[in-house]
CSV table of C-alpha atoms in Angstrom, one decimal:
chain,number,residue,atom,x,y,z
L,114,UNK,CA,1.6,-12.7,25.1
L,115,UNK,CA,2.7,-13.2,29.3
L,116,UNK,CA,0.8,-11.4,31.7
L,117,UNK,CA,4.3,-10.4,33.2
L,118,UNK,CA,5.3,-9.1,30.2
L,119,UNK,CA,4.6,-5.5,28.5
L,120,UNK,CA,3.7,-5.2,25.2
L,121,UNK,CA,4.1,-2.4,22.8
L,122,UNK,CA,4.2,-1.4,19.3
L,123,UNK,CA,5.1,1.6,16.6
L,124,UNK,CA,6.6,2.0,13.4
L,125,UNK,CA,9.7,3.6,11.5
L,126,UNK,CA,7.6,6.1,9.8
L,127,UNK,CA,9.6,7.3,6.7
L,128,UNK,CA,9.1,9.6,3.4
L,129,UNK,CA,10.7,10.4,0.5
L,130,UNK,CA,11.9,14.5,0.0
L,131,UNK,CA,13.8,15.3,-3.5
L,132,UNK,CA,14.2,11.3,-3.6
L,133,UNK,CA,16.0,11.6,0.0
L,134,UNK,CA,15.2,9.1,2.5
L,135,UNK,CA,13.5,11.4,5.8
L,136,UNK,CA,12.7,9.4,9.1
L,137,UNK,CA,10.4,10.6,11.4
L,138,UNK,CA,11.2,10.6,15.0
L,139,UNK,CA,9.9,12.5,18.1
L,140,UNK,CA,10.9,14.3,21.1
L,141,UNK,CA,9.1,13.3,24.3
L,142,UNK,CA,8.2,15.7,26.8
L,143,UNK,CA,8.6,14.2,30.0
L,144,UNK,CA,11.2,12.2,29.3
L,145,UNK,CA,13.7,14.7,27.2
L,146,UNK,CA,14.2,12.0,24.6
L,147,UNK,CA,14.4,11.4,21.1
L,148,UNK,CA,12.5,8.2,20.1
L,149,UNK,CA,10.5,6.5,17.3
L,150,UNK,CA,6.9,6.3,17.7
L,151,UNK,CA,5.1,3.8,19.8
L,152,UNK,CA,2.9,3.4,22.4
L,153,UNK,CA,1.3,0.6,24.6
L,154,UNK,CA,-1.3,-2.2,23.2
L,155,UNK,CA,-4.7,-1.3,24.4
L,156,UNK,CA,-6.9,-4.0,25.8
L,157,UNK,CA,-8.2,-6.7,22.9
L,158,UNK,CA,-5.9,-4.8,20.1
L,159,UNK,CA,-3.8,-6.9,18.0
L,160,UNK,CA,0.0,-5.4,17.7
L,161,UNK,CA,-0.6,-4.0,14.5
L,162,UNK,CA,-3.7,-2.0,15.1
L,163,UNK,CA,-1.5,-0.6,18.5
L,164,UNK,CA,1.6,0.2,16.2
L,165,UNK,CA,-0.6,2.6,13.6
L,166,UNK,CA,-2.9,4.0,16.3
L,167,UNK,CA,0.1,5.4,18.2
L,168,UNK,CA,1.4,6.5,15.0
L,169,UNK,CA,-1.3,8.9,14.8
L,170,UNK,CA,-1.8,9.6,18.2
L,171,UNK,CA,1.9,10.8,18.4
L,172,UNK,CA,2.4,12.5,14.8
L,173,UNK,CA,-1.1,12.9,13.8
L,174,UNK,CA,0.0,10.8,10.4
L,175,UNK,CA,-2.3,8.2,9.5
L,176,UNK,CA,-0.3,5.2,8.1
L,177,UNK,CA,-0.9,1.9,6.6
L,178,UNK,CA,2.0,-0.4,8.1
L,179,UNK,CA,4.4,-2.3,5.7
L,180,UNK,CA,7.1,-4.9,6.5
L,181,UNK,CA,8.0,-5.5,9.7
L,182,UNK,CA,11.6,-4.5,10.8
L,183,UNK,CA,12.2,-6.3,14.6
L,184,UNK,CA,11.4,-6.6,18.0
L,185,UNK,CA,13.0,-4.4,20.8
L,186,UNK,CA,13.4,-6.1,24.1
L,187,UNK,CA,14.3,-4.2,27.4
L,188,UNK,CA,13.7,-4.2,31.1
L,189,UNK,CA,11.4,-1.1,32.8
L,190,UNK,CA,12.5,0.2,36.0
L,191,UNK,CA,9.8,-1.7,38.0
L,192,UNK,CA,12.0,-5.1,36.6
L,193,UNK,CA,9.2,-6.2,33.8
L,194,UNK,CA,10.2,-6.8,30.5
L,195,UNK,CA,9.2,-4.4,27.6
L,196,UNK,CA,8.7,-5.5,24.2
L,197,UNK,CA,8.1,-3.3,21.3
L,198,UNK,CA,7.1,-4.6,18.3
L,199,UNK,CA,8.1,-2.1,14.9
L,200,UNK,CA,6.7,-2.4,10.9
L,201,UNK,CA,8.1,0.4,8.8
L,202,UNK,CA,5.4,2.9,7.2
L,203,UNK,CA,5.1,5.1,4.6
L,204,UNK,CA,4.0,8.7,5.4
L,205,UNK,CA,2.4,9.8,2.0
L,206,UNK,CA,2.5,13.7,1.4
L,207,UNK,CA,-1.8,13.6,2.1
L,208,UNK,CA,-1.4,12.0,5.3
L,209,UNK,CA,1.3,14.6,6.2
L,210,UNK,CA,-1.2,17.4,5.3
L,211,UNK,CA,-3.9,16.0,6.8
L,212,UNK,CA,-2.2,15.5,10.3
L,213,UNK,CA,-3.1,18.0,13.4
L,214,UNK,CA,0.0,17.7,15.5
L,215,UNK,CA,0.6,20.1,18.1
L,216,UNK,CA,2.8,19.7,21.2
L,217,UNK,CA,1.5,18.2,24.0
L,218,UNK,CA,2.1,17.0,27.3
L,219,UNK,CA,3.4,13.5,26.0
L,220,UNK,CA,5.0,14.9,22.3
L,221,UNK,CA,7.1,18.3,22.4
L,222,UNK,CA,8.0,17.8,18.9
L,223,UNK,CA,8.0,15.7,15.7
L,224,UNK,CA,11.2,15.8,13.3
L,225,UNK,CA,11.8,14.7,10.0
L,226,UNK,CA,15.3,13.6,9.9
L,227,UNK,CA,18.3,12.1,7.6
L,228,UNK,CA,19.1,8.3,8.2
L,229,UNK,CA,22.7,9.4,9.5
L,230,UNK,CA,21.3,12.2,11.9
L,231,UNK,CA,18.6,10.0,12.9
L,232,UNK,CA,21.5,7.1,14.1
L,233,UNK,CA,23.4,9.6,16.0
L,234,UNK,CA,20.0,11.4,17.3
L,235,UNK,CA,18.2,8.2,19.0
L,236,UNK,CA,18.3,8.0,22.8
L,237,UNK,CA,18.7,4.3,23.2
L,238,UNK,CA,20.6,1.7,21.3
L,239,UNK,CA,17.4,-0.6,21.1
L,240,UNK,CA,15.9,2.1,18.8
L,241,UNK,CA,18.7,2.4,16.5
L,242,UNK,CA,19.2,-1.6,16.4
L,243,UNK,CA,15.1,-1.4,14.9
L,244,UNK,CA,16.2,1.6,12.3
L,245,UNK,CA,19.6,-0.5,11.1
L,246,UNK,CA,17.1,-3.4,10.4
L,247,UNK,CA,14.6,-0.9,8.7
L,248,UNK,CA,17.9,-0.2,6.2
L,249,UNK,CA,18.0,-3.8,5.6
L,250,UNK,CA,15.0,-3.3,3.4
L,251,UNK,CA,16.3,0.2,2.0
L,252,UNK,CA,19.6,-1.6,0.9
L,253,UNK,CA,17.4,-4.4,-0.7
L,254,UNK,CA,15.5,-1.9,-2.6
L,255,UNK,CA,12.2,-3.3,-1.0
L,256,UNK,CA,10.9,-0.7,1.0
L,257,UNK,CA,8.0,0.1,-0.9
L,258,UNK,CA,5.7,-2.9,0.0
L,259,UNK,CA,2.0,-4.0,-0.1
L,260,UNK,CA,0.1,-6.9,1.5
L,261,UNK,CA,-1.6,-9.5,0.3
L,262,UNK,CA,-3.1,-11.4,3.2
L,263,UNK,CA,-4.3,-14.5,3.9
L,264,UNK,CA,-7.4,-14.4,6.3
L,265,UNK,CA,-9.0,-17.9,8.1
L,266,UNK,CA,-12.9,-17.4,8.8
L,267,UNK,CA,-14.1,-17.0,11.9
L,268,UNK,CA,-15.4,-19.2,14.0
L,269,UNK,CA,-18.2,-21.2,12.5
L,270,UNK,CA,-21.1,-23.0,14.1
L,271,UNK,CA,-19.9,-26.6,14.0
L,272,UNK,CA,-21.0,-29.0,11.5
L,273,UNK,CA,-22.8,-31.4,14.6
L,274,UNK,CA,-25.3,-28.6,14.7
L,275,UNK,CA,-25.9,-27.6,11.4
L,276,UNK,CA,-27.7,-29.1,9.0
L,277,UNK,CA,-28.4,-27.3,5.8
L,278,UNK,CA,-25.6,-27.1,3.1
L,279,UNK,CA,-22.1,-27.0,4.7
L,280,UNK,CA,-21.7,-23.4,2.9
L,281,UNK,CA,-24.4,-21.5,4.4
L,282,UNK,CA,-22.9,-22.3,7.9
L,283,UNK,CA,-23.1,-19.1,10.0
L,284,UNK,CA,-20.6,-17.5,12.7
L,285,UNK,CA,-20.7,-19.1,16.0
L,286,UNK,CA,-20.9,-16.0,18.7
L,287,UNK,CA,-17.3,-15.9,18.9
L,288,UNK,CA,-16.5,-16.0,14.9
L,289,UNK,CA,-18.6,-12.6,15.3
L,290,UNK,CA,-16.5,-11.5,17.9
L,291,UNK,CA,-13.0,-12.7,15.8
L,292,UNK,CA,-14.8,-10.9,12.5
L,293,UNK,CA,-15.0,-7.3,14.2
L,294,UNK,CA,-11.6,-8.0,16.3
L,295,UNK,CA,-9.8,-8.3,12.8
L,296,UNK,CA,-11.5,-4.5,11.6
L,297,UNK,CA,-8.4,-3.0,13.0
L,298,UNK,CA,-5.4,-4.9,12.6
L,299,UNK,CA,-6.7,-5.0,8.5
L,300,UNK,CA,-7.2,-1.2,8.3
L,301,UNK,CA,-3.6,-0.9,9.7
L,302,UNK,CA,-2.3,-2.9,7.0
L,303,UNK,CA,-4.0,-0.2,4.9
L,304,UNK,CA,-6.6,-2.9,2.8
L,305,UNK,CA,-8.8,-1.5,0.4
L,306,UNK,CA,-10.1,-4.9,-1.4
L,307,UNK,CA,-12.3,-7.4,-0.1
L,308,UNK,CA,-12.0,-11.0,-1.6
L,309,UNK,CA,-14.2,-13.3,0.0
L,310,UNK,CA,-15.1,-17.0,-0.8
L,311,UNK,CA,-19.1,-17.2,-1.2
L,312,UNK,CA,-19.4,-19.0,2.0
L,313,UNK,CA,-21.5,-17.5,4.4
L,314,UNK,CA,-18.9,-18.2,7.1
L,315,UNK,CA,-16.4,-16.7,5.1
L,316,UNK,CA,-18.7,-13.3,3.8
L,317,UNK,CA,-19.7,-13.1,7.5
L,318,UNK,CA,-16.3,-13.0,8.8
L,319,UNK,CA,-15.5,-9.8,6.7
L,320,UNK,CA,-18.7,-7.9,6.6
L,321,UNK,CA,-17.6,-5.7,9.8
L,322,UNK,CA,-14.2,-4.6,7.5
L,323,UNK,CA,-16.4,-4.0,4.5
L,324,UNK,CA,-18.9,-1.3,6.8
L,325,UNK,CA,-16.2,0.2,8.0
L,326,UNK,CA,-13.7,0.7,5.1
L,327,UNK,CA,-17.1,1.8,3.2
L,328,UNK,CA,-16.2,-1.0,0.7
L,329,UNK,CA,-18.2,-3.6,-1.0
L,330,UNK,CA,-17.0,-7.6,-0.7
L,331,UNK,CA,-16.2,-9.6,-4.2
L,332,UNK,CA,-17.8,-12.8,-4.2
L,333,UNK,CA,-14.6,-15.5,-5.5
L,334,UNK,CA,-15.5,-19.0,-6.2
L,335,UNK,CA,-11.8,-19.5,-6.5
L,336,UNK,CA,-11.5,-19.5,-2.6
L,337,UNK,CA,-14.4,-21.2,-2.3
L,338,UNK,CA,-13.8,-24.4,-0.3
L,339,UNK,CA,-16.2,-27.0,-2.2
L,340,UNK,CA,-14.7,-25.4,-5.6
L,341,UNK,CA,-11.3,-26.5,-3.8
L,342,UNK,CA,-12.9,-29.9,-3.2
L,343,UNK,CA,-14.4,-30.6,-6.9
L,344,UNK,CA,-11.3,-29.5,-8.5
L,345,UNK,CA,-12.4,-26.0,-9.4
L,346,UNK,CA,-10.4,-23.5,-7.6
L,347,UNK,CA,-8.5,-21.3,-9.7
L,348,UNK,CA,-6.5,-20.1,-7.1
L,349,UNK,CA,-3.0,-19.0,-9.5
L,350,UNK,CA,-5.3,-16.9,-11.5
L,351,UNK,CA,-6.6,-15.1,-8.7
L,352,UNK,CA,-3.4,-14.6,-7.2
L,353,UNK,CA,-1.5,-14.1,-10.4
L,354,UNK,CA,-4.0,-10.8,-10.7
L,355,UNK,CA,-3.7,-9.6,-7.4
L,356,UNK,CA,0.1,-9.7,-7.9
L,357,UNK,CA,0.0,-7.6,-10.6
L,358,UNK,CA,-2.6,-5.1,-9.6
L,359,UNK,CA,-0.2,-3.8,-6.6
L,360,UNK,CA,-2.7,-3.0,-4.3
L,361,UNK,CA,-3.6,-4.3,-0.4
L,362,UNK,CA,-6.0,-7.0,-0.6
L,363,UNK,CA,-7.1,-9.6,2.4
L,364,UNK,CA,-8.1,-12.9,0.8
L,365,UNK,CA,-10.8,-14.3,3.0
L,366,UNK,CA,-11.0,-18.5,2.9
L,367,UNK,CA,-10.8,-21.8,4.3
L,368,UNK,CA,-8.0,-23.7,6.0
L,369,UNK,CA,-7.8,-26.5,3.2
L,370,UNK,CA,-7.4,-23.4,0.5
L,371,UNK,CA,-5.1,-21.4,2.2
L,372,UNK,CA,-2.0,-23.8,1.5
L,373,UNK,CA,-2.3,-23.0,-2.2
L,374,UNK,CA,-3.0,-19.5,-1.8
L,375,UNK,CA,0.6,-19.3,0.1
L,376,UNK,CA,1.8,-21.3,-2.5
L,377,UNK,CA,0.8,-19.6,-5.3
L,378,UNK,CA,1.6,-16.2,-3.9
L,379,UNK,CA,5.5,-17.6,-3.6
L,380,UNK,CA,5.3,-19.2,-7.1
L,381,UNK,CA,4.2,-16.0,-8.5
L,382,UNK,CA,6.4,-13.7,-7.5
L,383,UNK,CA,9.5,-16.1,-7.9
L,384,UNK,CA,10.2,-17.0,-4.3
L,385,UNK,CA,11.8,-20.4,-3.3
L,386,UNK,CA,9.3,-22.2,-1.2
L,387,UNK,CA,9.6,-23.7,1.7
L,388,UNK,CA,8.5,-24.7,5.0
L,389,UNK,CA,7.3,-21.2,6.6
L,390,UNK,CA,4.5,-21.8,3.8
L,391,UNK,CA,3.7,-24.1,5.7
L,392,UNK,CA,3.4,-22.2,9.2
L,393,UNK,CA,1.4,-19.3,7.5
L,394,UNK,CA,-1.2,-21.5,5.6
L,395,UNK,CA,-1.9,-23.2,8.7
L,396,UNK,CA,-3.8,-20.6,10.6
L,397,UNK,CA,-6.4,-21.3,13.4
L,398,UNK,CA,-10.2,-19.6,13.0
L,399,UNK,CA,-10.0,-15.6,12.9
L,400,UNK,CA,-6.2,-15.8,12.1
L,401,UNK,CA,-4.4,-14.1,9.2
L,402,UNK,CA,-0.9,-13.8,7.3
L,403,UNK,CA,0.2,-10.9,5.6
L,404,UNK,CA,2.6,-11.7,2.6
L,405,UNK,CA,4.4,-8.0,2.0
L,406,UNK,CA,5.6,-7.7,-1.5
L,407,UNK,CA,7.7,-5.1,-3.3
L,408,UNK,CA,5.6,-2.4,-4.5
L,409,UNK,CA,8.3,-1.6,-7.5
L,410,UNK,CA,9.6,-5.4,-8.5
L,411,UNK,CA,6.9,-8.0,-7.4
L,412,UNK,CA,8.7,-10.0,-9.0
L,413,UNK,CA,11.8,-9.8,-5.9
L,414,UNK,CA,10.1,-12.4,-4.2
L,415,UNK,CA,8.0,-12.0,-0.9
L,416,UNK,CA,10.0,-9.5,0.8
L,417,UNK,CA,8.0,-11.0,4.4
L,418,UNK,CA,5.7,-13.0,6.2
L,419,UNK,CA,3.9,-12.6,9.1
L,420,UNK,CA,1.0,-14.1,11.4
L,421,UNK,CA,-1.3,-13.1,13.6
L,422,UNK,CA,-3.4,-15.2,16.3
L,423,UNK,CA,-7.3,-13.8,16.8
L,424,UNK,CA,-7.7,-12.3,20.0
L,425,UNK,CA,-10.8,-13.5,21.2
């Protein structure tokens, strides 16, 4: 991110009603506009923890974000650039009766609309550019995702100082700062499994997600980096199950393992591989990739990838 630069993020929030396809857009008060949801990034949030927090704050829907669908781009009247980062999202019919909306002085109004009203009903073209990618996905029959993602421990206290077993290595202050950082940007993704390798370093780094989501962590030697080393790591199989199972899952491991988890998450779902394995294997401490796959036909291919840097 610039510092000239401002950054936002939200989400084409969508439902099914009698197997029609409903968008959700809303009517802003001061502005007299019709608009998908979004909102600014708050200090230390990562764009995906902005895009499902604004969510709610503007429709009082809770979502867990899937694939992403584009990047708006547009000048403010004070001459910096705005740029709006969108994922669609699921509204599920427990969310919708769980939310508390009420007009206010930001929101006059929330509307479930068809696609074709909701092209002709969008104030600005940069809106309806993000909803005609977001039917990219409906025309592929891959709108119905879930992630899988890739997760690089935090930072560790560095081997030069350590010297006890290279797998009980602890967090370094900021790995503990990267491992509660991550809490939000996860939860957005909607996780609700916790794979860890048995390294401390690795356990550490999602212990904050675990207290919060109220979940415990599975212990996998499969990710484990000296299992990786010795020849051990049965990394398809661990895949090859979470594929199957259909559910959110952050995979927490090491940088050597992650190439083969990328690979065998392509592998297993029959997608041709290639170099933006590479790129999302190759993450820095506190970084993650999520790998969204089709909910209905895993076996589509990985529908997309995308990584995000730590922010501290």
């Amino acid at each position: 991110m610039t510092d000239t630069a401002v950054y936002a993020a939200g989400a084409v929030v969508w439902r099914l009603v009698e197997n029609k396809l409903r968008i959700l857009v809303v009517h802003r008060t001061a502005y007299r506009d019709v608009t998908l949801p979004k909102g600014k990034v708050d200090p230390g949030e990562m764009l995906a923890e902005t895009a499902a927090r604004e969510v709610e704050e503007e429709t009082g829907i809770r979502v867990a974000l899937g694939a992403p669908v584009g990047v708006s781009k547009y000048h403010l009247p004070n001459g910096r650039q705005k740029i709006v980062h969108y994922w669609a999202a699921e509204a599920t019919d427990i969310a919708i009766r769980a939310s508390s909306f009420v007009p206010n002085k930001e929101i006059a109004a929330v509307e479930w609309v068809s696609v074709k009203k909701a092209l002709g009903y969008l104030s600005y073209p940069v809106d309806i550019e993000i909803l005609e990618n977001f039917l990219k996905l409906v025309d592929d029959g891959v709108l119905s995702t879930f992630p899988i993602i890739a997760l690089r421990h935090g930072k560790a206290v560095s081997r030069a100082d350590w010297d006890g077993p290279d797998a009980s290595r602890p967090l370094s202050g900021r790995g503990k700062r990267q491992a509660n950082a991550i809490v939000g940007p996860l939860q957005a993704f909607g996780v609700r499994k916790i794979i860890s390798s048995p390294a401390v370093r690795c356990m550490k780094s999602v212990v904050p997600l675990s207290a919060a989501l109220g979940r415990s962590i599975d212990r996998d030697d499969r990710l484990s980096q000296d299992a990786w080393e010795q020849g051990r790591a049965d990394v398809r199989s661990l895949i090859g199950h979470r594929v199957r199972s259909g559910k959110a899952a952050v995979l927490c491991s090491h940088g050597p393992v992650l190439p083969d988890v990328l690979s065998e998450l392509a592998l297993a779902t029959g997608t041709l591989r290639g170099s933006y394995l590479g790129s999302a294997s190759a993450l820095e401490v506190g970084a993650f990739s999520v790998v969204h796959l089709s909910a209905t036909n895993p076996g589509s291919g990985i529908v997309s990838i995308e990584t995000h840097a730590p922010t501290v």
